[in-house]
N, CA, C and O atoms as a MOPAC input file, in Angstrom:
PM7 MOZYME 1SCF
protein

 N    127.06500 1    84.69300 1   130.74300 1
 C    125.80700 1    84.77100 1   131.45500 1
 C    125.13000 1    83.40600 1   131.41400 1
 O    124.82600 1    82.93900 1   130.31600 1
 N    124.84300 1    82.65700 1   132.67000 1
 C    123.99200 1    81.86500 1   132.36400 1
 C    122.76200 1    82.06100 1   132.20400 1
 O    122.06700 1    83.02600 1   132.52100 1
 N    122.38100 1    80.60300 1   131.43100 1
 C    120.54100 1    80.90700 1   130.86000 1
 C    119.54400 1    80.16300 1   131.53500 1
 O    119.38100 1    78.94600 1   131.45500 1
 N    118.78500 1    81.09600 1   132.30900 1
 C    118.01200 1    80.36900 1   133.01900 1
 C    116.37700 1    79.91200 1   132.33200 1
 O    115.98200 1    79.92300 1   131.16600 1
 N    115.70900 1    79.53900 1   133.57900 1
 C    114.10200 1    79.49100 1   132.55600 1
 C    113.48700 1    80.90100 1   132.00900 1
 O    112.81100 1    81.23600 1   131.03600 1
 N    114.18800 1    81.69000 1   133.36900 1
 C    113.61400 1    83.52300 1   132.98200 1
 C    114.14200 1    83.62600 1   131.59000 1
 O    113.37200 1    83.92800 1   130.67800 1
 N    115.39200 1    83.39700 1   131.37300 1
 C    115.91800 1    84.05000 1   130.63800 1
 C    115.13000 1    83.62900 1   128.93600 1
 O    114.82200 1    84.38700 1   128.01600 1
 N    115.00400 1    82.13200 1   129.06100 1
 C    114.44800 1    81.65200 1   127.93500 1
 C    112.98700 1    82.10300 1   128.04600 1
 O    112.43100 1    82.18200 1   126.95100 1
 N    112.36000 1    82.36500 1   128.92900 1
 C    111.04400 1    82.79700 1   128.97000 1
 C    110.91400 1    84.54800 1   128.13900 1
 O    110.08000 1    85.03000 1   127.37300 1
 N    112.14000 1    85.07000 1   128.74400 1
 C    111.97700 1    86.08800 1   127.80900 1
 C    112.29600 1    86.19600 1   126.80900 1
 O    111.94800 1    87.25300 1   126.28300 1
 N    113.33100 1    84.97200 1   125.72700 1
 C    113.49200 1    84.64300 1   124.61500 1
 C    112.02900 1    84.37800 1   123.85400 1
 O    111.69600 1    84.92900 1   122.80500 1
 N    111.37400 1    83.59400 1   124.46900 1
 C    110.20900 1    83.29100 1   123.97700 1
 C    109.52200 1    84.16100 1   123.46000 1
 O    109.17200 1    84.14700 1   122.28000 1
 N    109.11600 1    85.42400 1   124.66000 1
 C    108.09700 1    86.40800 1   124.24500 1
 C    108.88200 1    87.47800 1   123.29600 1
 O    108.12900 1    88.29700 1   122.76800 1
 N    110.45500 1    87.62900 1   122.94900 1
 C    110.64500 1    88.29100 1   121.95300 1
 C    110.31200 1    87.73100 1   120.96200 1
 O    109.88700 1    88.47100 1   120.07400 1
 N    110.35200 1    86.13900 1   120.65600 1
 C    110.39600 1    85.77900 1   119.40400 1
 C    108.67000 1    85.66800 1   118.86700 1
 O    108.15000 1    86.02000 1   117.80800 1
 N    108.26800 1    85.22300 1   119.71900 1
 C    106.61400 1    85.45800 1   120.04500 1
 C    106.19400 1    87.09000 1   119.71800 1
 O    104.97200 1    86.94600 1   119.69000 1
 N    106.29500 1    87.74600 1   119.60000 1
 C    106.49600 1    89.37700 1   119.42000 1
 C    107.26700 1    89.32500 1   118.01700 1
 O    107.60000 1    90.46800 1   117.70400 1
 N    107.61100 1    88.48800 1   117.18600 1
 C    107.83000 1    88.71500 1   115.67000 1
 C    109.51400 1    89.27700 1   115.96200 1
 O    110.04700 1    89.39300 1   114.85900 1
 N    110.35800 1    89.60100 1   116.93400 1
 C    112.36400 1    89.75700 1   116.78300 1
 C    112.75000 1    88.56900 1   116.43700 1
 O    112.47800 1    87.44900 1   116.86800 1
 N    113.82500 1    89.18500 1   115.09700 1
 C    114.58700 1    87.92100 1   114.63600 1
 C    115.71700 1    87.44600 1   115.87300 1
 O    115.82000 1    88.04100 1   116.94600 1
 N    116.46200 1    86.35000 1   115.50400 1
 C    117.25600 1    85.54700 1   116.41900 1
 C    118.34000 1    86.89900 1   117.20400 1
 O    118.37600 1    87.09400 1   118.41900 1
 N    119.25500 1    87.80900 1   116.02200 1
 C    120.06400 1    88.24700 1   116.46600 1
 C    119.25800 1    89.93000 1   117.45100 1
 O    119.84400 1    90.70500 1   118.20700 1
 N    118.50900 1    89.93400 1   117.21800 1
 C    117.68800 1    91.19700 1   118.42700 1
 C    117.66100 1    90.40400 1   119.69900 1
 O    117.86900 1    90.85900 1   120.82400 1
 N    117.33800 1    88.97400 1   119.34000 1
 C    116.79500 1    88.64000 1   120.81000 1
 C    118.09900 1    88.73200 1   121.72100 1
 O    118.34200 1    89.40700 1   122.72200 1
 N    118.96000 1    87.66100 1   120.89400 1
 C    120.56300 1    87.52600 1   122.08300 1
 C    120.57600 1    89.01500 1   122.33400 1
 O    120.14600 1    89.25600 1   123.46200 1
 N    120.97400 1    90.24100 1   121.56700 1
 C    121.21700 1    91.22500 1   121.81600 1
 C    120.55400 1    91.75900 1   123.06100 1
 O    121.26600 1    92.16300 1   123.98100 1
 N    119.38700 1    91.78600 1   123.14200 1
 C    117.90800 1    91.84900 1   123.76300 1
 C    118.44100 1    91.22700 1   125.08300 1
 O    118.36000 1    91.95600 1   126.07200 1
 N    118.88400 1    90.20000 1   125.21800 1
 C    119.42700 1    89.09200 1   126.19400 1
 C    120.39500 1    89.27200 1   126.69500 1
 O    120.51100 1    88.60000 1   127.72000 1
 N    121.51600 1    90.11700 1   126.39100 1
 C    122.77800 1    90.66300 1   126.94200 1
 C    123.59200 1    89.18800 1   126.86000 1
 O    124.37800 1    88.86300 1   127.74900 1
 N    123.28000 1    88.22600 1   125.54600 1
 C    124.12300 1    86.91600 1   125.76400 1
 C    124.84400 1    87.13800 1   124.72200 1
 O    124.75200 1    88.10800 1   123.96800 1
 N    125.84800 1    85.92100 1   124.62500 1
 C    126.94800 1    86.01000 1   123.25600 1
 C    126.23600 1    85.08800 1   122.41900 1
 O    125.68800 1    84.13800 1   122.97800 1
 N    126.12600 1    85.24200 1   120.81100 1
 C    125.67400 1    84.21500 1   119.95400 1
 C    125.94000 1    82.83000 1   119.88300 1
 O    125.13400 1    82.00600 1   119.45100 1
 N    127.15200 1    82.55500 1   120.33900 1
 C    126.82300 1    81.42700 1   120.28600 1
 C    126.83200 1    80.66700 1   121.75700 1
 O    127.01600 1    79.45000 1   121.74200 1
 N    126.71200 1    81.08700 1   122.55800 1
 C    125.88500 1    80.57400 1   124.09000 1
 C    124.53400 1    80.87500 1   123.43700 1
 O    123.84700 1    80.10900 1   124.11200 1
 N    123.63400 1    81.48500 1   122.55100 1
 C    122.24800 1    81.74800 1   122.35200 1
 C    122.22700 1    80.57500 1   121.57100 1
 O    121.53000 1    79.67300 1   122.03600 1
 N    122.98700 1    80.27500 1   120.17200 1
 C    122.68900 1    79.01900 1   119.43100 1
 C    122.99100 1    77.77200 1   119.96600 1
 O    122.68300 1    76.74200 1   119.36700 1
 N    123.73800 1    77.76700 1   121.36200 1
 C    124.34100 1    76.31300 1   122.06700 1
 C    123.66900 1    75.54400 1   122.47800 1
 O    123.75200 1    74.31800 1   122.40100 1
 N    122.59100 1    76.46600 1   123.18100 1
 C    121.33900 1    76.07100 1   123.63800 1
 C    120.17000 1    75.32800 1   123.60100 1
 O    119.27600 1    75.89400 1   122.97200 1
 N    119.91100 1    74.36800 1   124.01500 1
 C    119.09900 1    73.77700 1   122.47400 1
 C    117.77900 1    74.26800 1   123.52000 1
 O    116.77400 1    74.67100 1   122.93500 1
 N    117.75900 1    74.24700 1   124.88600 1
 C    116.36300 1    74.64100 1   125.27900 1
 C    115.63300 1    75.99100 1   124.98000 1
 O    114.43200 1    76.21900 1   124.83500 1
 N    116.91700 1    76.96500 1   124.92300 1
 C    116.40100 1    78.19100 1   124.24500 1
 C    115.91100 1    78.20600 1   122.80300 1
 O    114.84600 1    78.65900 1   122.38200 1
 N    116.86300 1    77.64100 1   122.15300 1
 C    116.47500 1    77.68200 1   120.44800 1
 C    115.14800 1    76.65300 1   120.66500 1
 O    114.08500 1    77.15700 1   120.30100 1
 N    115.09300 1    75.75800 1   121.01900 1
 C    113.12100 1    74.77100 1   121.15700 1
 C    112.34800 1    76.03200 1   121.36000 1
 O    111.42900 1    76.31100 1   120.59000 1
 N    112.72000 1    76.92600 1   122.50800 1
 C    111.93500 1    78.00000 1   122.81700 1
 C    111.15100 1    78.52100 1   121.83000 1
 O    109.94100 1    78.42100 1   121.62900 1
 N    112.29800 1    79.27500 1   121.05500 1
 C    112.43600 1    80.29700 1   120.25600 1
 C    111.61400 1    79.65600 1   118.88900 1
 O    110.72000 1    80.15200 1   118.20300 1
 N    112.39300 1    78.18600 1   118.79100 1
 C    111.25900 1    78.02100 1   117.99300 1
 C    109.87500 1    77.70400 1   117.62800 1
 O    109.19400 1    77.85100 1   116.61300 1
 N    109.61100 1    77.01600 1   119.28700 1
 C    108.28200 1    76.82300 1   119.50400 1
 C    107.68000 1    78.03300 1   119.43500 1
 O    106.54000 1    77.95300 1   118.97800 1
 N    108.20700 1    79.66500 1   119.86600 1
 C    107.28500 1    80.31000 1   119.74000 1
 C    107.24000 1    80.84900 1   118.40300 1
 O    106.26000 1    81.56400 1   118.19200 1
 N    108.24300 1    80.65300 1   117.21400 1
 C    107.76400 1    81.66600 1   116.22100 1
 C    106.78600 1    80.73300 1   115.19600 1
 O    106.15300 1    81.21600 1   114.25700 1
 N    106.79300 1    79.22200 1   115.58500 1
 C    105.87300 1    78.85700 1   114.87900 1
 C    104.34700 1    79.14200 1   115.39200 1
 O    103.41200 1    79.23900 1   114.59700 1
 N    104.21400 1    79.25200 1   116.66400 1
 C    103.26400 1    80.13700 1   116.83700 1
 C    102.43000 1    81.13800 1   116.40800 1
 O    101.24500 1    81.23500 1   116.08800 1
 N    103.75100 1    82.12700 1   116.52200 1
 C    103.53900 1    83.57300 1   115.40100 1
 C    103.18000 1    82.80800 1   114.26900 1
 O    101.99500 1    82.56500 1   114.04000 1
 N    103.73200 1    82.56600 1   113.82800 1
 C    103.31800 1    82.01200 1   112.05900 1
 C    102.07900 1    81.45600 1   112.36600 1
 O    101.39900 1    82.46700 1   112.19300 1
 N    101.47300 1    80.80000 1   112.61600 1
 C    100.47800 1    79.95600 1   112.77700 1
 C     99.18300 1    81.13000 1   113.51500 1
 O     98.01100 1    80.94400 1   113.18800 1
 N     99.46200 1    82.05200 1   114.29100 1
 C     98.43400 1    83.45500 1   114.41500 1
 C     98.39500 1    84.33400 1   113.39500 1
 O     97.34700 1    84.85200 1   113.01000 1
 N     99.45000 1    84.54000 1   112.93100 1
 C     99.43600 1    85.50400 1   111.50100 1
 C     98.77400 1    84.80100 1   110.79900 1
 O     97.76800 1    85.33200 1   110.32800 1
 N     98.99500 1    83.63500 1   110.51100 1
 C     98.13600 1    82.70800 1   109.13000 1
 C     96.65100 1    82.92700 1   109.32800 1
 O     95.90200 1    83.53400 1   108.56200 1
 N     96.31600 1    82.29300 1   110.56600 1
 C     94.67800 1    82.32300 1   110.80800 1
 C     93.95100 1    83.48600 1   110.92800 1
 O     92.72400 1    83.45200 1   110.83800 1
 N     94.93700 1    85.17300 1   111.24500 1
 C     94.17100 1    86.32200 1   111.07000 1
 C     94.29000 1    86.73200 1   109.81200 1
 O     93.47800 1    87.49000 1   109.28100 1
 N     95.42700 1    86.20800 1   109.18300 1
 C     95.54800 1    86.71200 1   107.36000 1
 C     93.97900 1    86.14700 1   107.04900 1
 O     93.08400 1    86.94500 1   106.77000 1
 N     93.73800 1    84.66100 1   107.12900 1
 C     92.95100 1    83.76500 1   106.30600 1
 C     91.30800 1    84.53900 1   107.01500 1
 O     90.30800 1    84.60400 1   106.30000 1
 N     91.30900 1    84.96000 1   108.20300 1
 C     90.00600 1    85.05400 1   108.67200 1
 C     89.64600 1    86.66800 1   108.22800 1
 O     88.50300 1    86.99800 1   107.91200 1
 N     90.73300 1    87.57000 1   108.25100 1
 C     90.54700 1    88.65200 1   107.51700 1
 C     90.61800 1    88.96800 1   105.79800 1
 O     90.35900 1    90.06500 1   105.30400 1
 N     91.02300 1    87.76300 1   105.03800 1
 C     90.83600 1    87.67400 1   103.84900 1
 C     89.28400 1    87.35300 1   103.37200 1
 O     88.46600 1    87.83100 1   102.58500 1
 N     89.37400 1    86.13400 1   104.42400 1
 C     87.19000 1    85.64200 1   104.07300 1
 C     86.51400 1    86.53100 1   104.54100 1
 O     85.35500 1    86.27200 1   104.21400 1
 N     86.55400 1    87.90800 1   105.41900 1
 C     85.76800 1    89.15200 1   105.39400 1
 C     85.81200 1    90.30400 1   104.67600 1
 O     85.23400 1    91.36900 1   104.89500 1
 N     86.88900 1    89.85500 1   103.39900 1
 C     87.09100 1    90.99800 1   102.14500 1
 C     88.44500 1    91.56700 1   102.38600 1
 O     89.11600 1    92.21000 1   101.57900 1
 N     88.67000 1    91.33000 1   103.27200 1
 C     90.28400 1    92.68100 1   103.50200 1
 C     90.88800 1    92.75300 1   102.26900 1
 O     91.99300 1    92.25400 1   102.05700 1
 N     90.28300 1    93.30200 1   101.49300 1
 C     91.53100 1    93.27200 1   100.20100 1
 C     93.08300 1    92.85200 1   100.33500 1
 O     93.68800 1    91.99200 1    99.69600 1
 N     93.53900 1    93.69100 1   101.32800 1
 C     95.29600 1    93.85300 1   101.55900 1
 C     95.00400 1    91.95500 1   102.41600 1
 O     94.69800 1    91.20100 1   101.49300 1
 N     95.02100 1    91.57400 1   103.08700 1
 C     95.06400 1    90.35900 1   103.45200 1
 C     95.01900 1    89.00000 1   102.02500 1
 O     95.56400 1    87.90700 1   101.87200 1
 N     93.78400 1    90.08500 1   100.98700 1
 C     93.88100 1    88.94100 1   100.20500 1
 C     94.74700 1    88.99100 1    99.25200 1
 O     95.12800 1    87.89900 1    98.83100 1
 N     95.19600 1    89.96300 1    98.76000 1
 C     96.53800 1    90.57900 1    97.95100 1
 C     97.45000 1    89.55900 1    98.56400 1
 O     97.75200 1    88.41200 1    98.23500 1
 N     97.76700 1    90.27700 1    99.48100 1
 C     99.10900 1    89.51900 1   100.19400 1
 C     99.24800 1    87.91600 1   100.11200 1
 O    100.24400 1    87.38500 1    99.62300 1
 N     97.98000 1    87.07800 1   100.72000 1
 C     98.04800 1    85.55600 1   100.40900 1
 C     97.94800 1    85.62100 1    98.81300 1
 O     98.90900 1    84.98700 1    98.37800 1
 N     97.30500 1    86.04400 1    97.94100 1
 C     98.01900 1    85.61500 1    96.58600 1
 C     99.00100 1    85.84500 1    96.09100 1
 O     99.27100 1    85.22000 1    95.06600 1
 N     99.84700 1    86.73100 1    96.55500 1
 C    101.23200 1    86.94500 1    96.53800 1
 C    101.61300 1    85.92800 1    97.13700 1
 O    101.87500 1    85.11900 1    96.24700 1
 N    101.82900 1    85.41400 1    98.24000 1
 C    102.49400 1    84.56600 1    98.79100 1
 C    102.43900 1    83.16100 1    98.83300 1
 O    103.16100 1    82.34800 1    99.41000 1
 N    101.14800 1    82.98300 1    97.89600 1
 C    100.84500 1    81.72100 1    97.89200 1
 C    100.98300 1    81.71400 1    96.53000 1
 O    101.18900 1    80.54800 1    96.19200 1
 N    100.97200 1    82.33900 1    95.72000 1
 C    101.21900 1    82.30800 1    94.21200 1
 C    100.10700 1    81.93900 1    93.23700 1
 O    100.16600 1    81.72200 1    92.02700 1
 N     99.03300 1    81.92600 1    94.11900 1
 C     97.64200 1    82.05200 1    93.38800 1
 C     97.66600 1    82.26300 1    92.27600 1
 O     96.63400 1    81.84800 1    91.74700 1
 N     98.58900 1    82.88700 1    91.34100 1
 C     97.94700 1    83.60700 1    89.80100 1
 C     99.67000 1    83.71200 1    89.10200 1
 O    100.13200 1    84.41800 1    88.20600 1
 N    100.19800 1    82.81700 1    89.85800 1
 C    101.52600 1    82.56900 1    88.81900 1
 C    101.69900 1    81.35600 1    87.90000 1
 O    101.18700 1    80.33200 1    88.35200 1
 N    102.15700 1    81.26700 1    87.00300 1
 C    102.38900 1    79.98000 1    86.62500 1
 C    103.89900 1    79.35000 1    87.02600 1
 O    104.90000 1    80.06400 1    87.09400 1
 N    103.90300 1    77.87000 1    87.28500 1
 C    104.87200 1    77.42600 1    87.63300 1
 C    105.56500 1    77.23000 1    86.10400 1
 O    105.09500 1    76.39900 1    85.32700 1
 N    106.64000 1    78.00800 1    85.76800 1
 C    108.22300 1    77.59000 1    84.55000 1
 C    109.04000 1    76.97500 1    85.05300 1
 O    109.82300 1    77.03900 1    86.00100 1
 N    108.53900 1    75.86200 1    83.68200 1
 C    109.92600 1    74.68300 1    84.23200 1
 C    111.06600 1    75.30500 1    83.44100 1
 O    110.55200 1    75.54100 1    82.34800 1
 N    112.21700 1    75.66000 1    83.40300 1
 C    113.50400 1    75.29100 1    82.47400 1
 C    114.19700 1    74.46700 1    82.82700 1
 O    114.62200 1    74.05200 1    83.90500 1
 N    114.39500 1    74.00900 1    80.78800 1
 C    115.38800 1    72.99000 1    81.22800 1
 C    117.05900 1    72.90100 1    80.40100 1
 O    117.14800 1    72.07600 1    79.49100 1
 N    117.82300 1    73.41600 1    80.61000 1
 C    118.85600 1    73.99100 1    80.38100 1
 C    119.89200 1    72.52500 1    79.63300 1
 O    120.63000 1    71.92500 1    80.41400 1
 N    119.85000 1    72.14900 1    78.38200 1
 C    120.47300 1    71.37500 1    77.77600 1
 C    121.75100 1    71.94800 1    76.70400 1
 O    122.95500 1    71.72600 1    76.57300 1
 N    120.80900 1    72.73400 1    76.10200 1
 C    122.13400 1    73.16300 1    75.01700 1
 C    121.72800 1    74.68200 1    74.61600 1
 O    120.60600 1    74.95600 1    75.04000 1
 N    122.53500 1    76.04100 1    73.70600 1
 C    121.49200 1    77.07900 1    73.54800 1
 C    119.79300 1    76.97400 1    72.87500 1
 O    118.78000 1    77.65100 1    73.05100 1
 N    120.10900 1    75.79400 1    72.06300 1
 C    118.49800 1    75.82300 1    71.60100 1
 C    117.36700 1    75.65200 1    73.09400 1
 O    116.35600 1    76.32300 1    73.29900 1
 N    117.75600 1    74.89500 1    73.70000 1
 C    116.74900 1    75.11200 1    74.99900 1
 C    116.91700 1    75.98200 1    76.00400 1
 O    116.16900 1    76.19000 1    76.96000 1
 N    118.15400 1    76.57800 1    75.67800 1
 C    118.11400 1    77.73600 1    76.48400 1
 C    117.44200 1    79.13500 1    76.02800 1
 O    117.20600 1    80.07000 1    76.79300 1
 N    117.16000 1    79.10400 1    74.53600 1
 C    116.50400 1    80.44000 1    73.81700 1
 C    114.73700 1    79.65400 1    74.22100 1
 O    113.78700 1    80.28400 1    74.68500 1
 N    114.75100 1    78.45800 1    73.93600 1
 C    113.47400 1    78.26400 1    74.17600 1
 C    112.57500 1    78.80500 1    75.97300 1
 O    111.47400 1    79.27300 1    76.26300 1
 N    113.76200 1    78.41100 1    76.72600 1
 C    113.08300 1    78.80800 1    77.73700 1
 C    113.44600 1    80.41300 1    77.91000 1
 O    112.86900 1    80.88600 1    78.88900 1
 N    113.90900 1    80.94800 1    77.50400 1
 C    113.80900 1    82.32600 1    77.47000 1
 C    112.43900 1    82.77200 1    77.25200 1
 O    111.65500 1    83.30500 1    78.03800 1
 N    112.27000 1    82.35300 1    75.67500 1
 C    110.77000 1    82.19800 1    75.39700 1
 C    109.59100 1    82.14800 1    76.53200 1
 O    108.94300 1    83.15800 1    76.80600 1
 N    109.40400 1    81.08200 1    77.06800 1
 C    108.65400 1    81.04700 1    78.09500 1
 C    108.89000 1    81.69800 1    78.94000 1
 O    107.84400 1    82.15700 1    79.40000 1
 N    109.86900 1    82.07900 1    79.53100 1
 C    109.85300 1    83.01100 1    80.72200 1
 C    109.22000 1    84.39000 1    80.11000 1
 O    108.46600 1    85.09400 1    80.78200 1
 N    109.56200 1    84.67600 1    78.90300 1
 C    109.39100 1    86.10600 1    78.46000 1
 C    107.37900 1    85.92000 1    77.92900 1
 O    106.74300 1    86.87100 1    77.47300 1
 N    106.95000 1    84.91200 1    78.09100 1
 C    105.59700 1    84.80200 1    78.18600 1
 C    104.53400 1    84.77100 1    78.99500 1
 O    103.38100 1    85.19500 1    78.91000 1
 N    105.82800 1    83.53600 1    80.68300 1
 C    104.95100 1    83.36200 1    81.17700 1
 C    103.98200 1    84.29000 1    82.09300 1
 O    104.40700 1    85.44500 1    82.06800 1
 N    102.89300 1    84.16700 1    82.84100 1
 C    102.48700 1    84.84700 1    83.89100 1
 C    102.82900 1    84.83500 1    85.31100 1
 O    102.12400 1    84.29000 1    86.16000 1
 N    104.29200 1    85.65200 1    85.63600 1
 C    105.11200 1    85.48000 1    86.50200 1
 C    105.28800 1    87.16500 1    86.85000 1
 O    104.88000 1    87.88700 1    85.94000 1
 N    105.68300 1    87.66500 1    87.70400 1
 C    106.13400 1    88.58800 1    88.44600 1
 C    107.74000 1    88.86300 1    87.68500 1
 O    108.66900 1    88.05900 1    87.60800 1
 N    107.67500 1    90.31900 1    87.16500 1
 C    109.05000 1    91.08700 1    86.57900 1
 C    109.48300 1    90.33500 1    87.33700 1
 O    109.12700 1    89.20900 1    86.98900 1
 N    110.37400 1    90.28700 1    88.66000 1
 C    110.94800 1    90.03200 1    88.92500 1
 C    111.69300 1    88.43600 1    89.32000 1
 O    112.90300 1    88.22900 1    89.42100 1
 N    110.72900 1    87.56000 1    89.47600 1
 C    110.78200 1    86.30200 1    88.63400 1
 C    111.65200 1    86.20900 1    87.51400 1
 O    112.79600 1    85.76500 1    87.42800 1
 N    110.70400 1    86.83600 1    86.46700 1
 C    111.17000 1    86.82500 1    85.10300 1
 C    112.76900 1    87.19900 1    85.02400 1
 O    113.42500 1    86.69600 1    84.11200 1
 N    113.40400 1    88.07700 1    85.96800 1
 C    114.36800 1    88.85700 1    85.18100 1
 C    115.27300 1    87.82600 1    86.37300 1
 O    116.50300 1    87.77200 1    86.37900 1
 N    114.59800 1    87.24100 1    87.10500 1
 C    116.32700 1    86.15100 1    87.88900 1
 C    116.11300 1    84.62300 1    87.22500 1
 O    116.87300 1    83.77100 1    87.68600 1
 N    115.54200 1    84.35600 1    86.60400 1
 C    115.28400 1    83.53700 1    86.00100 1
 C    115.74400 1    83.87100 1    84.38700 1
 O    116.13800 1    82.94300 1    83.68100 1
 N    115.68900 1    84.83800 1    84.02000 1
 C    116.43900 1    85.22400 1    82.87000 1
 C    118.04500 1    85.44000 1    82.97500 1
 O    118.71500 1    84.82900 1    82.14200 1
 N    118.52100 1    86.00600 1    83.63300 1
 C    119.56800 1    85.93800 1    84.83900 1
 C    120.31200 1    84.54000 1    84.61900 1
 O    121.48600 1    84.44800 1    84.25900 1
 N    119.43200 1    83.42700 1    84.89800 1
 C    120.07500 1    82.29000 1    85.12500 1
 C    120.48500 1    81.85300 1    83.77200 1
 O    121.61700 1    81.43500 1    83.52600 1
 N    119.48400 1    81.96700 1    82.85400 1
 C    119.34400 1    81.45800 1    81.24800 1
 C    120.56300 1    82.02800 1    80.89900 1
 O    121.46200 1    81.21500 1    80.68400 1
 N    120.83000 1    83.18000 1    80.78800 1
 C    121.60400 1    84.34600 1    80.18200 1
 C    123.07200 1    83.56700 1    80.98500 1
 O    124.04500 1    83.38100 1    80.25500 1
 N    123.15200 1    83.22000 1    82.19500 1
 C    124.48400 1    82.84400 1    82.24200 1
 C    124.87200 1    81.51600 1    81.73700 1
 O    126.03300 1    81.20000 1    81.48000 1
 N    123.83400 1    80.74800 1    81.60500 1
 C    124.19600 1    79.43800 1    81.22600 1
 C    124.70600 1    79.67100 1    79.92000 1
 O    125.78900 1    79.28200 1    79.48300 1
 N    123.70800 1    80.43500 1    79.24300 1
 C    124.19000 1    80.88300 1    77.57000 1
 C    125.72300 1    81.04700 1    77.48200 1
 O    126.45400 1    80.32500 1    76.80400 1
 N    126.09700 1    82.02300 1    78.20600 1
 C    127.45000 1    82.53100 1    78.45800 1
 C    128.56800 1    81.62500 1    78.69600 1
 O    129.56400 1    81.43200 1    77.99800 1
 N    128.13800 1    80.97500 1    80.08800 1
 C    128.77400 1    79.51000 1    80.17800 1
 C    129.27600 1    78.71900 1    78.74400 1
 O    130.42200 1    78.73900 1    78.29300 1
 N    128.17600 1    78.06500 1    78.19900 1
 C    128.29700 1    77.70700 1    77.32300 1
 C    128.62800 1    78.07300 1    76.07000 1
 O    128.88700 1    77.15500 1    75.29200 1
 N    128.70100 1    79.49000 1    75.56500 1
 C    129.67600 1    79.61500 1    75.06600 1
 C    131.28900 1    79.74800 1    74.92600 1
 O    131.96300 1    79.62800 1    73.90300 1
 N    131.78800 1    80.08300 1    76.49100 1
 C    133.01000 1    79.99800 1    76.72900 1
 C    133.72500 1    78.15800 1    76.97400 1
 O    134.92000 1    77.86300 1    76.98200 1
 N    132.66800 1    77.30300 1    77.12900 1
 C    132.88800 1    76.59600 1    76.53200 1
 C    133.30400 1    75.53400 1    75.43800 1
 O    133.77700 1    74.40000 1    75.35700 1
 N    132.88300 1    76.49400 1    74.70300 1
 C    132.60300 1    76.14700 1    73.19700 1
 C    133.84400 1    76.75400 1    72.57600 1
 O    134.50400 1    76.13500 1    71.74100 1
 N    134.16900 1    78.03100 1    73.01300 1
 C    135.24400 1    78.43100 1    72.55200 1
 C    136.55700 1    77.87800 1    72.51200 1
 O    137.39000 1    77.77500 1    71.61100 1
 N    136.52700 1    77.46200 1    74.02200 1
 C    137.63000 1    76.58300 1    74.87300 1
 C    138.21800 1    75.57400 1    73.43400 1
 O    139.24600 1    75.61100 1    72.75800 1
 N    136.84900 1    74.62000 1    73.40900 1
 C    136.69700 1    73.61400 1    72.87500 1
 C    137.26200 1    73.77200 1    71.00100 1
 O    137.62100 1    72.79500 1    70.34400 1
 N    137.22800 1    74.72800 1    70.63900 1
 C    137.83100 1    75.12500 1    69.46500 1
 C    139.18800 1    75.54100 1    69.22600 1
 O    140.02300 1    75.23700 1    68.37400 1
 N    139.17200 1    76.54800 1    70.50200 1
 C    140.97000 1    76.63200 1    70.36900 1
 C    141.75100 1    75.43700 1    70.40700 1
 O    142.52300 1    75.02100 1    69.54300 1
 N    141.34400 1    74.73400 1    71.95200 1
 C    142.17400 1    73.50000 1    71.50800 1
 C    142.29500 1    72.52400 1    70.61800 1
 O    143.15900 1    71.64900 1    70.56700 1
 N    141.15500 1    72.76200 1    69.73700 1
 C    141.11000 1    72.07400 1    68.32200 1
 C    142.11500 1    72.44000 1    67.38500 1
 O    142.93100 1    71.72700 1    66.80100 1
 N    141.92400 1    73.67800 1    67.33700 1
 C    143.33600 1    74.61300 1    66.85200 1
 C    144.51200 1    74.58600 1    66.75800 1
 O    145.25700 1    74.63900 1    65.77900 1
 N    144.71900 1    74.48500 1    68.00900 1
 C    146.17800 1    74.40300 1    68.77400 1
 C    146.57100 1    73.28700 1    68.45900 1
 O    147.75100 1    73.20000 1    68.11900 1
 N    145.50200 1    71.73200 1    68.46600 1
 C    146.10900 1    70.69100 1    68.13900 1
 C    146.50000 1    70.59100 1    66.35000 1
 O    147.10100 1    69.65900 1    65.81500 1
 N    146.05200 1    71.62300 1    65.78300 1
 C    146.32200 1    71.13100 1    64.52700 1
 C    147.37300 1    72.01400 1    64.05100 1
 O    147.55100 1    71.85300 1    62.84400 1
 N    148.07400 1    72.82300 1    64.52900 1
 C    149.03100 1    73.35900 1    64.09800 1
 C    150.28800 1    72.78300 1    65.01000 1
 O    151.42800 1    73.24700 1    65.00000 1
 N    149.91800 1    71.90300 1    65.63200 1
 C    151.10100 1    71.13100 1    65.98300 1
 C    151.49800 1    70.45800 1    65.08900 1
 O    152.49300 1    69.75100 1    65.24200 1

């Protein structure tokens, strides 16, 4: 199918209307990648969802400064208003129990906490199969 201005015009107003990329082609009766080939459609598409973003922002922000609770929930969620930023820094297990520590303190969202623990917990692991490595072949060399 070729893509005309209609066609990108109606790319626009899906993406403008909040549909991700693969509704629209669908939406469009085109193949994906004649939709990604495109570069005047994808400018489209992206000129309009920064749009969207940029109307959502200013009714979030203008319905937050008139109390909307749920507007203001949501931007401190998303803006992270009331998290603290955890650094880890993953050197050996002593800094890896340490930042456990902090994660298991900081003021972060369960779920934060537990992929970020996640990460600690494998490095731990890592590094001990490391370590192990590192002994057998110590081993091995001495009973040669």
């Amino acid at each position: 199918m070729k893509i005309t201005k209609q066609l990108i015009k109606k790319a626009y107003d899906l993406a403008k209307a909040g549909f991700n990329n693969k509704t629209i082609y669908e939406s469009l009766d085109i193949s994906k990648s004649a939709f990604y080939n495109n570069k005047d459609l994808m400018d489209s598409i992206k000129k309009a969802k920064a749009e969207l973003r940029e109307e959502v922002s200013t009714s979030l922000l203008t319905n937050a400064k008139t109390g909307d609770t749920t507007s203001l929930i949501f931007l401190a969620k998303r803006l992270n208003l009331f998290s603290e930023d955890v650094q880890i820094k993953l050197t050996n297990p002593k800094s890896a129990l340490k930042s456990l520590e902090e994660v298991a303190n900081a003021n972060i969202s369960l779920e934060h906490k537990n992929s970020l623990k996640s990460i600690i917990s494998d490095y731990i692991k890592a590094y001990e199969v490391s370590e192990l490595e590192e002994r057998i072949s110590k081993l091995e060399e001495l009973q040669q």
